[in-house]
Amino acid sequence: MKISPFSKTYEGRCVLDFPGIELQHGRIYAIVGANGSGKSTFAKILAGILRPDKRDRLFSGGAIGYMPQKNYAFRMSTKANLLLNGNDMARANALMDAVHIRHLANKRADRLSGGETARMALARLMMKQYDLVILDEPTAAMDMETSLLAEKIIVEYVKKTGCALVLVTHSLQQARRIADEVLFFHEGRLLEVGTAQQMLTSPEKDETKRFLEFYGF
Amino acid sequence: MKTSLMKAIELIASMDAELLDILSVTAQMSLQSSIIALLIGLPIGIWLGACRFPGRNVLLVANRTLMGMPPVVCGLLFYMLFSGVGPFRHLRLLFTVDIMIMAQVVLITPIVVGNMETYVAGVAPAVRETAKGLGLSGTKTFLLLCSECIYQIISAYLLAFSRSIAEVGAVSMVGGAISWKTNVMTTAIMQYTNRGNFSLGVALGIILLSLSLIVNIVISLLQRRLSR
Ligand SMILES: Nc1ncnc2c1ncn2[C@@H]1O[C@H](COP(=O)(O)OP(=O)(O)OP(=O)(O)O)[C@@H](O)[C@H]1O
Ligand SMILES: [Mg+2]
């Protein structure tokens, strides 16, 4: 799956200049970088929510699933939120079990807590199959145990559907656990690409080294 | 004062024929005009709130201007168009309930539009982002947007309805406040007060206030449901 180069400018300031990349099916790509480095902008453009500066087709074909950094719960039950994205009741129940929200199935979804909303949104997305899935910090609002749970179902989903998955994350540990490749963003540019192990043990760029130091690597 | 109040309550209790006629004309006018205003204003309000296009701001300013239009100006406009010298005189609509409904629609549709636009503009970006992120169809996204707005739709309608029963300037000009024909609650209150017959006026006032109370209780209940 080939993604063409694109850029995004806000008020004359270029916040993202992406050189393009070839995504493989069945692989997980982690996007890491500091606040404001353009990760969410990248995710939104890929998902077709935002328009890049030049309106070319970014990539050819395929269904895209996208989970925003801020998730929205529709004013209906948690179960109904899942069923918006497909009507397989058994699958909805299995997904709610997987992220431990089965007990919230009949609760109004817009009254869930932040972490519960994130779990609901992840389960809702996974009701359907996509060729490319983009998750913008899906586990940021989750506790450690739930994060690990989410990682597990993300990996399972990729294995089962064979989609390519882009995972924006602030957790390098998470990237190391589940990502096949890590893309390091710095001030709107893709600075370095490599396997998680490679990036963590022998980063090439100084900015990457500095970023990693904060995490104790 | 005290006797008018007593007589007013008596009138209501005895279901005075003229009182009933006034109520029925009022209901006809207000229900019809508020439903038409909803049918026109709802899609426009959702469209203005959910979509960004060149000229949108111009439309918003125009709508706000219409929201602030004095009812008598609206009445004047319709009077000129439909009176003996106006271009639509052959329709013979002046001093009918129909023309009162038309004038009301012009007055209250902007209220529905403005009300919906503000609310939709608040929820549409998140709804659209989420729906697009899941890959839902355009139709499904639109229906979801509407269902997220359902309480707002009801409250916009009630607001339009209560404006419509309380309005007096435009309807008295184009309707003429003809007894047993185009006299509604507000115009009747004016008329009877001018004649020194307070009791019917007070009776109508009581009914108007009670209606307004009920509508506002419903709106506030809806708003309580809206706030999370
Ligand atoms: N609508 C907008 N208008 C102007 N500037 C924007 C807009 N959206 C984002 N930006 C800017 O673009 C840059 C990149 O934002 P982005 O949301 O992509 O960062 P991020 O890497 O996702 O950060 P975080 O880790 O905090 O989520 C930031 O400097 C931000 O201020
Ligand atoms: Mg972000």
Coordinates of C-alpha atoms and ligand atoms in Angstrom, one line a residue:
Chain A
M1 CA 0.0 0.0 0.0
K2 CA 1.8 3.1 -1.2
I3 CA 1.3 6.4 0.5
S4 CA 2.3 9.4 -1.7
P5 CA 4.2 12.3 -0.2
F6 CA 2.1 15.1 1.2
S7 CA 2.4 18.2 3.4
K8 CA 0.1 20.4 5.6
T9 CA 0.4 24.1 6.3
Y10 CA -1.5 26.0 8.9
E11 CA -1.5 29.8 8.7
G12 CA 1.6 29.8 6.6
R13 CA 3.4 27.4 9.0
C14 CA 4.3 24.0 7.6
V15 CA 3.4 21.6 10.4
L16 CA 3.9 18.4 8.4
D17 CA 6.1 17.4 5.4
F18 CA 5.8 13.7 4.8
P19 CA 8.0 12.0 2.2
G20 CA 5.6 9.1 1.5
I21 CA 6.0 5.4 2.5
E22 CA 5.1 1.9 1.5
L23 CA 2.9 0.2 4.0
Q24 CA 2.8 -3.6 4.1
H25 CA -0.3 -5.6 4.9
G26 CA -0.3 -7.3 8.3
R27 CA 2.3 -4.9 9.8
I28 CA 2.0 -2.4 12.7
Y29 CA 3.7 1.0 12.2
A30 CA 4.2 3.1 15.3
I31 CA 4.4 6.8 15.0
V32 CA 6.3 8.5 17.8
G33 CA 7.4 12.0 18.5
A34 CA 7.0 15.0 20.8
N35 CA 3.8 17.0 21.3
G36 CA 3.0 19.1 18.3
S37 CA 5.4 17.1 16.0
G38 CA 2.5 16.5 13.6
K39 CA 1.4 12.9 14.5
S40 CA -2.3 13.6 14.7
T41 CA -2.2 15.8 11.6
F42 CA -0.5 12.8 9.8
A43 CA -3.2 10.4 11.1
K44 CA -6.1 12.7 10.1
I45 CA -4.8 13.3 6.6
L46 CA -4.2 9.6 6.1
A47 CA -7.8 9.0 7.4
G48 CA -9.2 11.6 5.0
I49 CA -10.5 13.8 7.8
L50 CA -8.1 16.6 6.9
R51 CA -7.1 17.7 3.4
P52 CA -3.4 17.9 2.6
D53 CA -2.0 21.0 0.9
K54 CA -2.2 19.4 -2.5
R55 CA -5.4 17.4 -3.1
D56 CA -3.9 14.4 -4.8
R57 CA -5.0 10.9 -4.0
L58 CA -2.8 9.8 -1.2
F59 CA -3.1 6.1 -1.8
S60 CA -5.1 3.8 -4.0
G61 CA -8.2 2.1 -2.7
G62 CA -9.1 0.2 0.4
A63 CA -11.3 0.9 3.4
I64 CA -9.8 3.0 6.1
G65 CA -10.7 2.8 9.8
Y66 CA -9.6 5.7 12.1
M67 CA -9.8 6.2 15.8
P68 CA -9.3 9.9 16.7
Q69 CA -7.2 11.1 19.7
K70 CA -10.5 12.5 21.2
N71 CA -13.2 9.9 20.9
Y72 CA -16.9 10.7 20.5
A73 CA -19.6 8.5 22.0
F74 CA -23.0 8.8 20.4
R75 CA -25.9 9.5 22.7
M76 CA -27.0 5.9 22.9
S77 CA -26.0 2.7 24.7
T78 CA -22.5 1.3 24.5
K79 CA -23.8 -1.7 22.6
A80 CA -25.7 0.5 20.2
N81 CA -22.5 2.4 19.5
L82 CA -20.8 -0.8 18.5
L83 CA -23.7 -1.9 16.4
L84 CA -23.5 1.3 14.4
N85 CA -20.5 -0.2 12.7
G86 CA -22.0 -3.5 11.8
N87 CA -24.8 -5.7 13.0
D88 CA -23.0 -8.8 14.2
M89 CA -24.3 -9.1 17.7
A90 CA -22.0 -12.0 18.6
R91 CA -19.0 -10.0 17.5
A92 CA -20.1 -7.0 19.5
N93 CA -20.4 -9.1 22.6
A94 CA -17.0 -10.7 22.0
L95 CA -15.4 -7.3 21.5
M96 CA -17.0 -5.9 24.6
D97 CA -15.7 -8.9 26.6
A98 CA -12.3 -8.4 25.1
V99 CA -11.9 -4.8 26.4
H100 CA -13.9 -5.5 29.6
I101 CA -16.9 -3.2 28.9
R102 CA -19.6 -5.9 28.7
H103 CA -21.0 -4.7 32.0
L104 CA -21.4 -1.2 30.4
A105 CA -23.3 -2.6 27.4
N106 CA -26.6 -0.9 28.2
K107 CA -25.1 2.2 29.8
R108 CA -25.4 5.5 27.9
A109 CA -22.0 5.7 26.1
D110 CA -21.8 9.5 26.4
R111 CA -21.6 9.0 30.2
L112 CA -18.6 6.6 30.1
S113 CA -15.3 7.6 31.7
G114 CA -12.4 8.7 29.5
G115 CA -10.8 5.2 29.5
E116 CA -14.1 3.5 29.1
T117 CA -14.9 5.7 26.1
A118 CA -11.5 4.8 24.5
R119 CA -12.2 1.1 25.0
M120 CA -15.7 1.5 23.5
A121 CA -14.2 3.4 20.5
L122 CA -11.6 0.7 19.9
A123 CA -14.2 -2.1 20.1
R124 CA -16.5 0.0 17.8
L125 CA -13.8 0.3 15.2
M126 CA -13.0 -3.3 15.3
M127 CA -16.6 -4.3 14.4
K128 CA -15.6 -3.9 10.8
Q129 CA -12.6 -5.0 8.6
Y130 CA -10.4 -2.3 7.1
D131 CA -7.4 -2.4 4.8
L132 CA -5.7 0.4 6.7
V133 CA -6.4 1.1 10.4
I134 CA -5.1 4.3 12.1
L135 CA -5.2 4.6 15.8
D136 CA -4.3 8.0 17.4
E137 CA -3.1 7.3 20.9
P138 CA -5.7 4.6 21.6
T139 CA -4.3 3.7 25.0
A140 CA -3.5 7.2 26.3
A141 CA -6.5 7.3 28.6
M142 CA -6.3 3.6 29.6
D143 CA -4.7 2.2 32.7
M144 CA -1.7 -0.1 32.3
E145 CA -3.7 -3.4 32.5
T146 CA -6.3 -2.2 29.9
S147 CA -3.5 -0.9 27.7
L148 CA -1.9 -4.3 27.5
L149 CA -5.4 -5.8 26.8
A150 CA -5.9 -3.3 24.0
E151 CA -2.5 -4.1 22.6
K152 CA -3.4 -7.8 22.5
I153 CA -6.6 -7.2 20.6
I154 CA -4.9 -4.8 18.2
V155 CA -2.3 -7.5 17.4
E156 CA -5.0 -10.1 17.0
Y157 CA -7.0 -7.8 14.8
V158 CA -4.0 -7.2 12.5
K159 CA -3.3 -10.9 12.3
K160 CA -6.8 -11.9 11.6
T161 CA -7.7 -9.2 9.0
G162 CA -4.2 -8.7 7.5
C163 CA -4.6 -5.0 7.5
A164 CA -1.8 -2.4 7.8
L165 CA -2.1 -0.6 11.1
V166 CA -0.7 2.9 12.0
L167 CA -0.4 3.4 15.7
V168 CA 0.3 6.8 17.1
T169 CA 1.7 6.4 20.6
H170 CA 3.7 8.2 23.3
S171 CA 4.8 4.9 24.8
L172 CA 8.1 3.5 23.4
Q173 CA 7.5 0.4 25.4
Q174 CA 4.3 -0.1 23.6
A175 CA 6.0 0.5 20.3
R176 CA 8.6 -2.1 21.2
R177 CA 6.0 -4.6 22.3
I178 CA 3.8 -4.5 19.2
A179 CA 5.2 -2.4 16.4
D180 CA 7.1 -3.9 13.5
E181 CA 8.4 -0.5 12.5
V182 CA 8.8 2.8 14.2
L183 CA 8.5 6.2 12.4
F184 CA 10.0 9.0 14.4
F185 CA 8.4 12.5 13.8
H186 CA 10.2 15.7 14.7
E187 CA 8.8 19.1 14.0
G188 CA 6.6 17.9 11.2
R189 CA 9.3 15.8 9.4
L190 CA 9.7 12.1 9.3
L191 CA 13.2 11.9 10.8
E192 CA 13.9 8.3 11.2
V193 CA 12.4 4.9 10.3
G194 CA 13.4 1.5 11.6
T195 CA 12.4 -1.5 13.7
A196 CA 11.6 -0.7 17.3
Q197 CA 14.7 -2.5 18.5
Q198 CA 17.0 -0.7 16.0
M199 CA 15.5 2.7 16.9
L200 CA 15.8 2.2 20.6
T201 CA 19.3 0.7 20.7
S202 CA 21.1 2.6 17.9
P203 CA 19.2 5.7 16.8
E204 CA 20.9 7.6 14.0
K205 CA 19.8 11.1 14.5
D206 CA 20.7 13.4 17.5
E207 CA 17.0 14.4 17.9
T208 CA 16.0 10.8 18.2
K209 CA 18.7 10.2 20.8
R210 CA 17.5 13.2 22.8
F211 CA 13.9 12.0 22.6
L212 CA 14.8 8.5 23.8
E213 CA 16.9 9.8 26.7
F214 CA 13.7 11.1 28.3
Y215 CA 12.4 7.6 28.4
G216 CA 15.6 6.3 29.9
F217 CA 16.8 4.5 26.9
Chain B
M1 CA -59.9 44.1 39.1
K2 CA -61.1 41.3 41.4
T3 CA -64.4 41.0 39.5
S4 CA -62.6 40.7 36.2
L5 CA -60.5 37.9 37.6
M6 CA -63.6 36.1 38.9
K7 CA -65.4 36.6 35.6
A8 CA -62.3 35.4 33.7
I9 CA -62.2 32.2 35.6
E10 CA -65.9 31.8 35.1
L11 CA -65.4 32.2 31.3
I12 CA -62.8 29.6 31.2
A13 CA -64.8 27.2 33.4
S14 CA -68.0 27.6 31.3
M15 CA -66.1 27.2 28.0
D16 CA -67.4 30.4 26.6
A17 CA -68.1 30.0 22.9
E18 CA -66.2 33.1 21.8
L19 CA -63.3 32.0 24.0
L20 CA -63.3 28.6 22.4
D21 CA -63.3 30.1 18.9
I22 CA -60.3 32.3 19.7
L23 CA -58.5 29.3 21.1
S24 CA -59.2 27.2 18.1
V25 CA -58.1 29.9 15.6
T26 CA -54.9 30.4 17.7
A27 CA -54.2 26.7 17.7
Q28 CA -54.7 26.5 14.0
M29 CA -52.4 29.3 13.3
S30 CA -49.7 28.4 15.7
L31 CA -49.6 24.7 15.1
Q32 CA -49.5 25.1 11.3
S33 CA -47.0 27.9 11.2
S34 CA -44.6 26.3 13.7
I35 CA -44.7 23.0 11.8
I36 CA -44.1 24.7 8.5
A37 CA -41.3 26.7 10.1
L38 CA -39.8 23.5 11.4
L39 CA -40.0 21.7 8.1
I40 CA -38.2 24.6 6.4
G41 CA -35.9 25.7 9.2
L42 CA -34.6 22.3 10.2
P43 CA -32.8 21.3 7.0
I44 CA -31.5 24.8 6.5
G45 CA -30.2 25.0 10.1
I46 CA -28.5 21.6 9.9
W47 CA -27.0 22.5 6.6
L48 CA -25.6 25.8 7.9
G49 CA -24.3 24.2 11.0
A50 CA -22.7 21.1 9.5
C51 CA -21.3 22.4 6.2
R52 CA -18.6 25.0 5.5
F53 CA -19.0 26.8 2.2
P54 CA -18.3 30.2 0.8
G55 CA -21.3 32.5 1.5
R56 CA -22.2 30.7 4.7
N57 CA -21.4 33.7 6.9
V58 CA -23.5 36.0 4.7
L59 CA -26.4 33.6 5.2
L60 CA -25.9 33.5 8.9
V61 CA -25.9 37.3 9.1
A62 CA -29.0 37.4 7.0
N63 CA -30.7 34.9 9.3
R64 CA -29.8 36.8 12.4
T65 CA -31.2 39.9 10.8
L66 CA -34.5 38.1 10.1
M67 CA -34.5 36.8 13.7
G68 CA -34.4 40.5 14.8
M69 CA -37.0 41.7 12.4
P70 CA -39.8 43.6 14.2
P71 CA -43.1 41.7 13.7
V72 CA -44.9 44.9 12.6
V73 CA -42.4 45.2 9.7
C74 CA -43.2 41.7 8.6
G75 CA -46.9 42.6 8.9
L76 CA -46.4 45.7 6.8
L77 CA -44.6 43.7 4.1
F78 CA -47.4 41.2 3.9
Y79 CA -50.0 43.9 4.0
M80 CA -48.5 45.8 1.1
L81 CA -48.1 42.6 -0.9
F82 CA -51.7 41.4 -0.4
S83 CA -53.8 44.5 0.1
G84 CA -55.9 46.2 -2.6
V85 CA -52.9 47.8 -4.2
G86 CA -50.4 44.9 -3.8
P87 CA -49.3 42.5 -6.5
F88 CA -51.0 39.5 -4.9
R89 CA -54.4 41.2 -4.2
H90 CA -56.3 38.8 -6.4
L91 CA -55.4 35.9 -4.1
R92 CA -57.7 37.6 -1.6
L93 CA -55.7 36.4 1.4
L94 CA -55.7 39.5 3.5
F95 CA -57.6 39.1 6.8
T96 CA -57.5 35.3 6.6
V97 CA -55.8 32.7 8.8
D98 CA -53.7 31.6 5.9
I99 CA -51.9 35.0 5.5
M100 CA -51.4 35.0 9.3
I101 CA -49.6 31.7 9.0
M102 CA -47.5 32.9 6.2
A103 CA -46.4 36.0 8.2
Q104 CA -45.7 33.8 11.2
V105 CA -43.6 31.4 9.1
V106 CA -41.4 34.3 8.0
L107 CA -41.0 35.4 11.6
I108 CA -40.3 32.1 13.3
T109 CA -38.4 30.1 10.7
P110 CA -35.2 32.1 11.4
I111 CA -35.5 31.1 15.1
V112 CA -35.5 27.4 14.2
V113 CA -32.6 28.0 11.8
G114 CA -30.5 29.9 14.3
N115 CA -31.2 27.5 17.1
M116 CA -30.3 24.5 15.1
E117 CA -27.3 26.0 13.4
T118 CA -25.6 26.9 16.7
Y119 CA -26.1 23.4 18.2
V120 CA -25.2 21.5 15.0
A121 CA -22.1 23.5 14.6
G122 CA -21.0 22.3 18.0
V123 CA -21.6 18.6 17.5
A124 CA -21.1 18.1 13.7
P125 CA -17.3 18.1 13.6
A126 CA -17.0 15.3 16.2
V127 CA -19.9 13.3 14.7
R128 CA -18.5 13.7 11.2
E129 CA -15.0 12.7 12.2
T130 CA -16.2 9.7 14.1
A131 CA -18.5 8.5 11.3
K132 CA -15.9 9.1 8.6
G133 CA -13.4 7.3 10.8
L134 CA -15.6 4.2 10.9
G135 CA -16.3 4.5 7.2
L136 CA -20.1 5.0 7.6
S137 CA -22.2 6.2 4.7
G138 CA -23.3 9.7 4.1
T139 CA -26.9 8.9 4.8
K140 CA -26.1 7.1 8.1
T141 CA -23.9 10.0 9.1
F142 CA -26.7 12.5 8.5
L143 CA -29.2 10.3 10.5
L144 CA -26.7 10.0 13.3
L145 CA -26.3 13.8 13.3
C146 CA -30.1 14.2 13.5
S147 CA -30.4 11.7 16.3
E148 CA -27.7 13.5 18.3
C149 CA -29.8 16.7 17.9
I150 CA -33.2 15.3 18.7
Y151 CA -33.7 17.1 22.0
Q152 CA -32.5 20.3 20.3
I153 CA -35.0 19.8 17.5
I154 CA -37.9 19.5 19.9
S155 CA -36.8 22.5 21.9
A156 CA -36.4 24.6 18.8
Y157 CA -39.9 23.6 17.7
L158 CA -41.4 24.5 21.1
L159 CA -39.6 27.8 21.0
A160 CA -41.0 28.6 17.6
F161 CA -44.5 27.5 18.8
S162 CA -44.4 29.7 21.8
R163 CA -43.2 32.7 19.8
S164 CA -46.0 32.1 17.4
I165 CA -48.8 32.1 20.1
A166 CA -47.4 35.2 21.7
E167 CA -46.9 37.3 18.6
V168 CA -49.3 40.1 18.1
G169 CA -47.9 42.8 15.8
A170 CA -47.9 41.0 12.5
V171 CA -51.0 38.9 12.9
S172 CA -53.1 41.9 13.9
M173 CA -52.0 43.8 10.8
V174 CA -52.6 41.0 8.3
G175 CA -55.3 39.2 10.1
G176 CA -57.3 42.2 11.1
A177 CA -58.4 40.6 14.4
I178 CA -61.9 39.8 13.0
S179 CA -64.1 38.1 15.7
W180 CA -65.1 34.5 14.9
K181 CA -62.5 34.5 12.0
T182 CA -59.0 35.7 12.5
N183 CA -59.0 36.8 16.2
V184 CA -56.3 35.0 18.1
M185 CA -55.5 35.2 21.8
T186 CA -53.1 38.2 21.6
T187 CA -55.2 40.3 19.3
A188 CA -58.3 39.5 21.3
I189 CA -56.6 40.7 24.5
M190 CA -55.8 44.0 22.8
Q191 CA -59.3 44.4 21.4
Y192 CA -61.2 43.6 24.6
T193 CA -58.8 45.8 26.6
N194 CA -59.5 48.7 24.3
R195 CA -63.2 48.1 24.7
G196 CA -62.9 48.1 28.5
N197 CA -64.0 44.4 28.6
F198 CA -61.2 43.1 30.8
S199 CA -62.6 39.7 31.8
L200 CA -62.1 38.0 28.5
G201 CA -58.7 39.6 28.2
V202 CA -57.7 38.3 31.6
A203 CA -59.0 34.8 30.8
L204 CA -56.9 34.7 27.6
G205 CA -53.9 36.1 29.5
I206 CA -54.2 33.3 32.1
I207 CA -54.4 30.7 29.3
L208 CA -51.4 32.2 27.4
L209 CA -49.3 32.3 30.6
S210 CA -50.2 28.7 31.4
L211 CA -49.3 27.5 27.9
S212 CA -46.0 29.4 28.1
L213 CA -45.4 27.8 31.5
I214 CA -46.0 24.3 30.2
V215 CA -43.8 24.9 27.1
N216 CA -41.0 26.2 29.2
I217 CA -41.2 23.4 31.7
V218 CA -40.8 20.9 28.8
I219 CA -37.9 22.9 27.3
S220 CA -36.1 22.9 30.6
L221 CA -36.7 19.2 31.1
L222 CA -35.2 18.6 27.7
Q223 CA -32.3 20.8 28.5
R224 CA -31.6 18.9 31.6
R225 CA -31.5 15.7 29.5
L226 CA -29.2 17.5 27.0
S227 CA -26.6 18.5 29.6
R228 CA -24.6 15.5 30.5
Ligands
LIG1 N1 -6.4 23.6 13.2 C1 -5.2 24.0 13.4 N2 -4.8 25.3 13.2 C2 -3.5 25.7 13.4 N3 -2.6 24.9 13.9 C3 -2.8 23.6 14.1 C4 -4.2 23.1 13.9 N4 -4.1 21.8 14.2 C5 -2.9 21.5 14.6 N5 -2.1 22.6 14.5 C6 -0.6 22.7 14.8 O1 0.0 21.7 14.1 C7 1.1 21.1 14.9 C8 0.9 19.6 14.9 O2 -0.2 19.2 15.6 P1 -0.6 17.7 15.9 O3 -2.0 17.7 16.5 O4 -0.4 16.9 14.6 O5 0.5 17.3 17.0 P2 0.7 15.8 17.7 O6 2.0 15.3 17.2 O7 -0.5 15.0 17.4 O8 0.8 16.3 19.2 P3 0.3 15.5 20.5 O9 1.3 14.6 20.9 O10 0.1 16.6 21.5 O11 -1.0 14.8 20.2 C9 1.0 21.7 16.3 O12 2.0 22.7 16.4 C10 -0.4 22.4 16.3 O13 -0.4 23.5 17.1
MG2 MG -2.0 14.2 18.6

